CSV table of C-alpha atoms in Angstrom, one decimal:
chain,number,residue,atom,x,y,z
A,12,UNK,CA,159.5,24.2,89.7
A,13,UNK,CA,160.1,24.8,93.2
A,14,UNK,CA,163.4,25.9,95.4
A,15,UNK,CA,162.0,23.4,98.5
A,16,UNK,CA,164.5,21.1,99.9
A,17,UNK,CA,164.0,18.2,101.8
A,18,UNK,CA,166.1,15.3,103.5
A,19,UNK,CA,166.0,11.9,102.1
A,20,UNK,CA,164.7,9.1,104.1
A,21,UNK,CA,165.6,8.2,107.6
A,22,UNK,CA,168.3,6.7,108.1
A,23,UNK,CA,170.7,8.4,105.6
A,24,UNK,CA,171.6,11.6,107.6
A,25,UNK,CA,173.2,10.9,110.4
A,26,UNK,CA,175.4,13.4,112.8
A,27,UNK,CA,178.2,12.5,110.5
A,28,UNK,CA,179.2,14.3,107.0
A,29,UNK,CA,177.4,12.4,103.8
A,30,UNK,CA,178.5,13.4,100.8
A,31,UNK,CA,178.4,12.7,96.9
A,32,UNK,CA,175.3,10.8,96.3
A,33,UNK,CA,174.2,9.1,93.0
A,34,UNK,CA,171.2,7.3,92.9
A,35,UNK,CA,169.7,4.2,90.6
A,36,UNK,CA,166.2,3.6,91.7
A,37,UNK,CA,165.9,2.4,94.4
A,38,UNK,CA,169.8,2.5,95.2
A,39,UNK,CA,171.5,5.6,96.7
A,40,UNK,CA,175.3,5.4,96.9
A,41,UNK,CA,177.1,7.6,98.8
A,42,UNK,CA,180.6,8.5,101.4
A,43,UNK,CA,179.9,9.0,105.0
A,44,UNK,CA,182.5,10.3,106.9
A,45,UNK,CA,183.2,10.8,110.6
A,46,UNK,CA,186.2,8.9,112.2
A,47,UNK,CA,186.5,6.5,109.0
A,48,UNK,CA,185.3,7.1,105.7
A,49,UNK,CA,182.5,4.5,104.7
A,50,UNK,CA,180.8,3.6,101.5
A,51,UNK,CA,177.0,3.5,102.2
A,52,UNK,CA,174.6,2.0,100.1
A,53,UNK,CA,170.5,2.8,101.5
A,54,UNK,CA,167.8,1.2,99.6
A,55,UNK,CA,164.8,3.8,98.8
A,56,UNK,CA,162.0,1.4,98.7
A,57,UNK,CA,163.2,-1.0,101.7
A,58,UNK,CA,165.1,1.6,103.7
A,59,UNK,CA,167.9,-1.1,104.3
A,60,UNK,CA,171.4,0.2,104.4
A,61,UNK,CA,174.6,-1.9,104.0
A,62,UNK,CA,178.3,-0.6,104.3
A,63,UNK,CA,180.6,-1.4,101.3
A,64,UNK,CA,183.5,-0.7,102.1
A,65,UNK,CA,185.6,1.3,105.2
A,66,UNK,CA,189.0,3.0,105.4
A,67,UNK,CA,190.6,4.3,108.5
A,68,UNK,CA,193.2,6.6,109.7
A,69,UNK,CA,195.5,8.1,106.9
A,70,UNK,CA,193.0,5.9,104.7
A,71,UNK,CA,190.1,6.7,103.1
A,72,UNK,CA,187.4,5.7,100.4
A,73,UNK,CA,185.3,7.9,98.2
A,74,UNK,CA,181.8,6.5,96.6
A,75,UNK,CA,182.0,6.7,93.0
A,76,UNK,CA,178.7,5.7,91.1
A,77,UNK,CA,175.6,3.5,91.6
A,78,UNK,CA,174.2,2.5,88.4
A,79,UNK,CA,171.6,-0.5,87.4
A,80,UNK,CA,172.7,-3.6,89.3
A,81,UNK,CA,176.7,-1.9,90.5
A,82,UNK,CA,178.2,0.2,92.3
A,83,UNK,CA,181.7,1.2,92.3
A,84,UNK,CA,183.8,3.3,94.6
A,85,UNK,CA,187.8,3.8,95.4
A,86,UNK,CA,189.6,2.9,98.5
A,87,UNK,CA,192.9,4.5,99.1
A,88,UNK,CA,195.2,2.3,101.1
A,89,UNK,CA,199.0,3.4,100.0
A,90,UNK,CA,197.8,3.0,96.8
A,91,UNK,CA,194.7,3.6,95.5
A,92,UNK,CA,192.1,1.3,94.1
A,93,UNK,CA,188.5,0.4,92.6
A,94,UNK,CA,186.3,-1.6,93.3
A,95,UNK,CA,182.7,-2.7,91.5
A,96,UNK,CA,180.0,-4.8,93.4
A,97,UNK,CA,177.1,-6.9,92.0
A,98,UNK,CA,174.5,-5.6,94.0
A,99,UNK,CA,172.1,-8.5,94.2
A,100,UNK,CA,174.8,-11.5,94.9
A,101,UNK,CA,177.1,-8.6,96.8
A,102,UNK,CA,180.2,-10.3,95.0
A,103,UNK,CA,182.6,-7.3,95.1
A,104,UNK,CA,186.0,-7.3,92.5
A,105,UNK,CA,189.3,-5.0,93.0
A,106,UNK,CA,190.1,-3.9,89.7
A,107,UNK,CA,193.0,-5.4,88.2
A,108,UNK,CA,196.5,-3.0,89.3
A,109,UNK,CA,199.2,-4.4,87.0
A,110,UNK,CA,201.4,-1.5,87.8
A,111,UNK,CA,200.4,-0.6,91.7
A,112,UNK,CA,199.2,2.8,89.8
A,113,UNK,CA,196.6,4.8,91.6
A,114,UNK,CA,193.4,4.2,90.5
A,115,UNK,CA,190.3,6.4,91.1
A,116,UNK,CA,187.2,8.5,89.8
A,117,UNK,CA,185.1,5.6,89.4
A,118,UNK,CA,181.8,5.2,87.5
A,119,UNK,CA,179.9,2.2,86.1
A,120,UNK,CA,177.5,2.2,83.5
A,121,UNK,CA,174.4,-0.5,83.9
A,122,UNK,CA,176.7,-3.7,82.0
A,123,UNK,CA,178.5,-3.6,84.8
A,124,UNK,CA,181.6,-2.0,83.1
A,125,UNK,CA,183.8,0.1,85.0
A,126,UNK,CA,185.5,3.7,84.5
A,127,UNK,CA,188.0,5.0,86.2
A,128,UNK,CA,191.2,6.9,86.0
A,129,UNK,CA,194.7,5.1,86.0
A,130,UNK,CA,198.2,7.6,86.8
A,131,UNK,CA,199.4,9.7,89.7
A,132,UNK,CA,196.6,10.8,91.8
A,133,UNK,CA,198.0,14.8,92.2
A,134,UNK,CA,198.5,17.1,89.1
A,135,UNK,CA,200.9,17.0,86.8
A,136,UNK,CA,201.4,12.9,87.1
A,137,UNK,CA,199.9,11.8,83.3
A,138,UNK,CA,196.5,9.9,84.4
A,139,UNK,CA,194.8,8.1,81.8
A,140,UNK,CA,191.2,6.8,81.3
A,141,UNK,CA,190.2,3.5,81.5
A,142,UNK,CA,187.6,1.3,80.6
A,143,UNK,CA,187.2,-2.8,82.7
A,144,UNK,CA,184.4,-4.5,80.8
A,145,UNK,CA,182.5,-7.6,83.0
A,146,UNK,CA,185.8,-10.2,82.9
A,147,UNK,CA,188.5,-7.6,81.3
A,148,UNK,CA,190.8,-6.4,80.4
A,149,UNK,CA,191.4,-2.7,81.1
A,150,UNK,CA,191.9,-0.9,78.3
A,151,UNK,CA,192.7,2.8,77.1
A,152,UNK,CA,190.0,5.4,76.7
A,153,UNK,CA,191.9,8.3,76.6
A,154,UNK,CA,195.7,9.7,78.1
A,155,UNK,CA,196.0,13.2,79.3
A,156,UNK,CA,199.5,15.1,79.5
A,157,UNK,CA,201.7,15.3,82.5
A,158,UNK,CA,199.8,18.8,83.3
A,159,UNK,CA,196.3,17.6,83.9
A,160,UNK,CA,194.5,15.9,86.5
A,161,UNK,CA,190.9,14.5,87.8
A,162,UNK,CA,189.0,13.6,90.6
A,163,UNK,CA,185.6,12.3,89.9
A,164,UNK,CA,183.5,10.8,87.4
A,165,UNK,CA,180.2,9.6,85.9
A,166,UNK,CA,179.0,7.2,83.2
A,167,UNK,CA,175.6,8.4,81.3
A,168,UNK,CA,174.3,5.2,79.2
A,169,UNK,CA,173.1,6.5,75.8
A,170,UNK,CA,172.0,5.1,72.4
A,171,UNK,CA,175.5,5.4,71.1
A,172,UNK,CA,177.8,4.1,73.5
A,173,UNK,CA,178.7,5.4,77.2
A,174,UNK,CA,179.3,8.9,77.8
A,175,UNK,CA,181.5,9.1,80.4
A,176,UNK,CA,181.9,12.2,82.0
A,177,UNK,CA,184.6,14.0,84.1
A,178,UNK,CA,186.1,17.0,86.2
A,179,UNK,CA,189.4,17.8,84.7
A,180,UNK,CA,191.8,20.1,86.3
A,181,UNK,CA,194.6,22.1,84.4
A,182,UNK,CA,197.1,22.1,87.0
A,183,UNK,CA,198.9,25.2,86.3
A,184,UNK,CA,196.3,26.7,85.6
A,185,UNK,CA,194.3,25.8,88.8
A,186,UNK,CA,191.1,25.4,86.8
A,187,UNK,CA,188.6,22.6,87.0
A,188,UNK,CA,186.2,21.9,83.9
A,189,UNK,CA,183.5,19.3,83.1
A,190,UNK,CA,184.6,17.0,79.9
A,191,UNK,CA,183.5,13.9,78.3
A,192,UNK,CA,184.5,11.0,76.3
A,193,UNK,CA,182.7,8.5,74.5
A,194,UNK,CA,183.2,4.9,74.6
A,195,UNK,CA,180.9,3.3,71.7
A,196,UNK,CA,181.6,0.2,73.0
A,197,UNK,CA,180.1,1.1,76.3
């Protein structure tokens, strides 16, 4: 093991802020941030970069999770949503918003199938867990009490389903803990 660091290739750093990366070889996913926030999407191998997605002013977007042929990501826009995008035909899909709920936290696990939280976007507003398989619906994976909230995610395939874990925040508590749940479905 060693403690050396070193920057990715060129192209990704730039004099504005990157932040939370996830990577499926040869994709890296990640925010960039400056006077917009923009979902960048840098190709390892090829060193081509594309922008997904962009939100300005009050605005903003935050890259969720790069995995097999998708990526996901959630743009906030008075109300926030997900979105998931086929990498190689670049078809990109808002998620369904029945209610005009926020939706955020996204991951994607490599079937395309999307995660994401569904509720009020601050503590103490009863988000729930969803699942959006390739063509729908949304469904339930699990509902947390009016006392809890999240912020980001991450789906780990596995020979037993999806594993699909999260930050949770107990709001009056002001603590933040890693958590999981399992979709065998996945």
């Amino acid at each position: 093991p060693t403690d050396a660091i070193s920057n990715p290739p060129s192209g990704v750093n730039t004099p504005q802020w990157e932040s939370g990366p996830t990577i499926s070889d040869p994709w890296l996913l990640f925010t960039r941030t400056a006077d917009a926030n923009k979902i960048g999407l840098f190709n390892l191998t090829t060193g081509n970069s594309r922008r997904l997605d962009i939100a300005r002013g009050d605005n903003f977007a935050v890259a969720g999770q790069v995995q097999g042929n998708w990526a996901v990501w959630w743009k906030c826009v008075n109300v926030c949503n997900v979105y998931r995008q086929n990498l190689t035909t670049r078809n990109t899909v808002k998620i369904p918003n029945p209610d005009s709920r926020n939706q955020y936290a996204a991951a994607v696990n490599d079937s395309g199938t999307v995660y994401f939280a569904r509720g009020g976007y601050a503590c103490a507003r009863g988000a729930r867990i969803m699942r959006f398989p390739l063509g729908g619906p949304a469904t339930r994976l699990h509902a947390f009490d009016r006392r809890v909230g999240l912020f980001q995610s991450y789906a780990l395939n596995t020979g037993s389903g999806v594993e699909m874990f999260f930050d949770r925040l107990r709001c009056a508590a002001g603590d933040w803990d890693i958590l999981k749940v399992v979709d065998p479905a996945g």
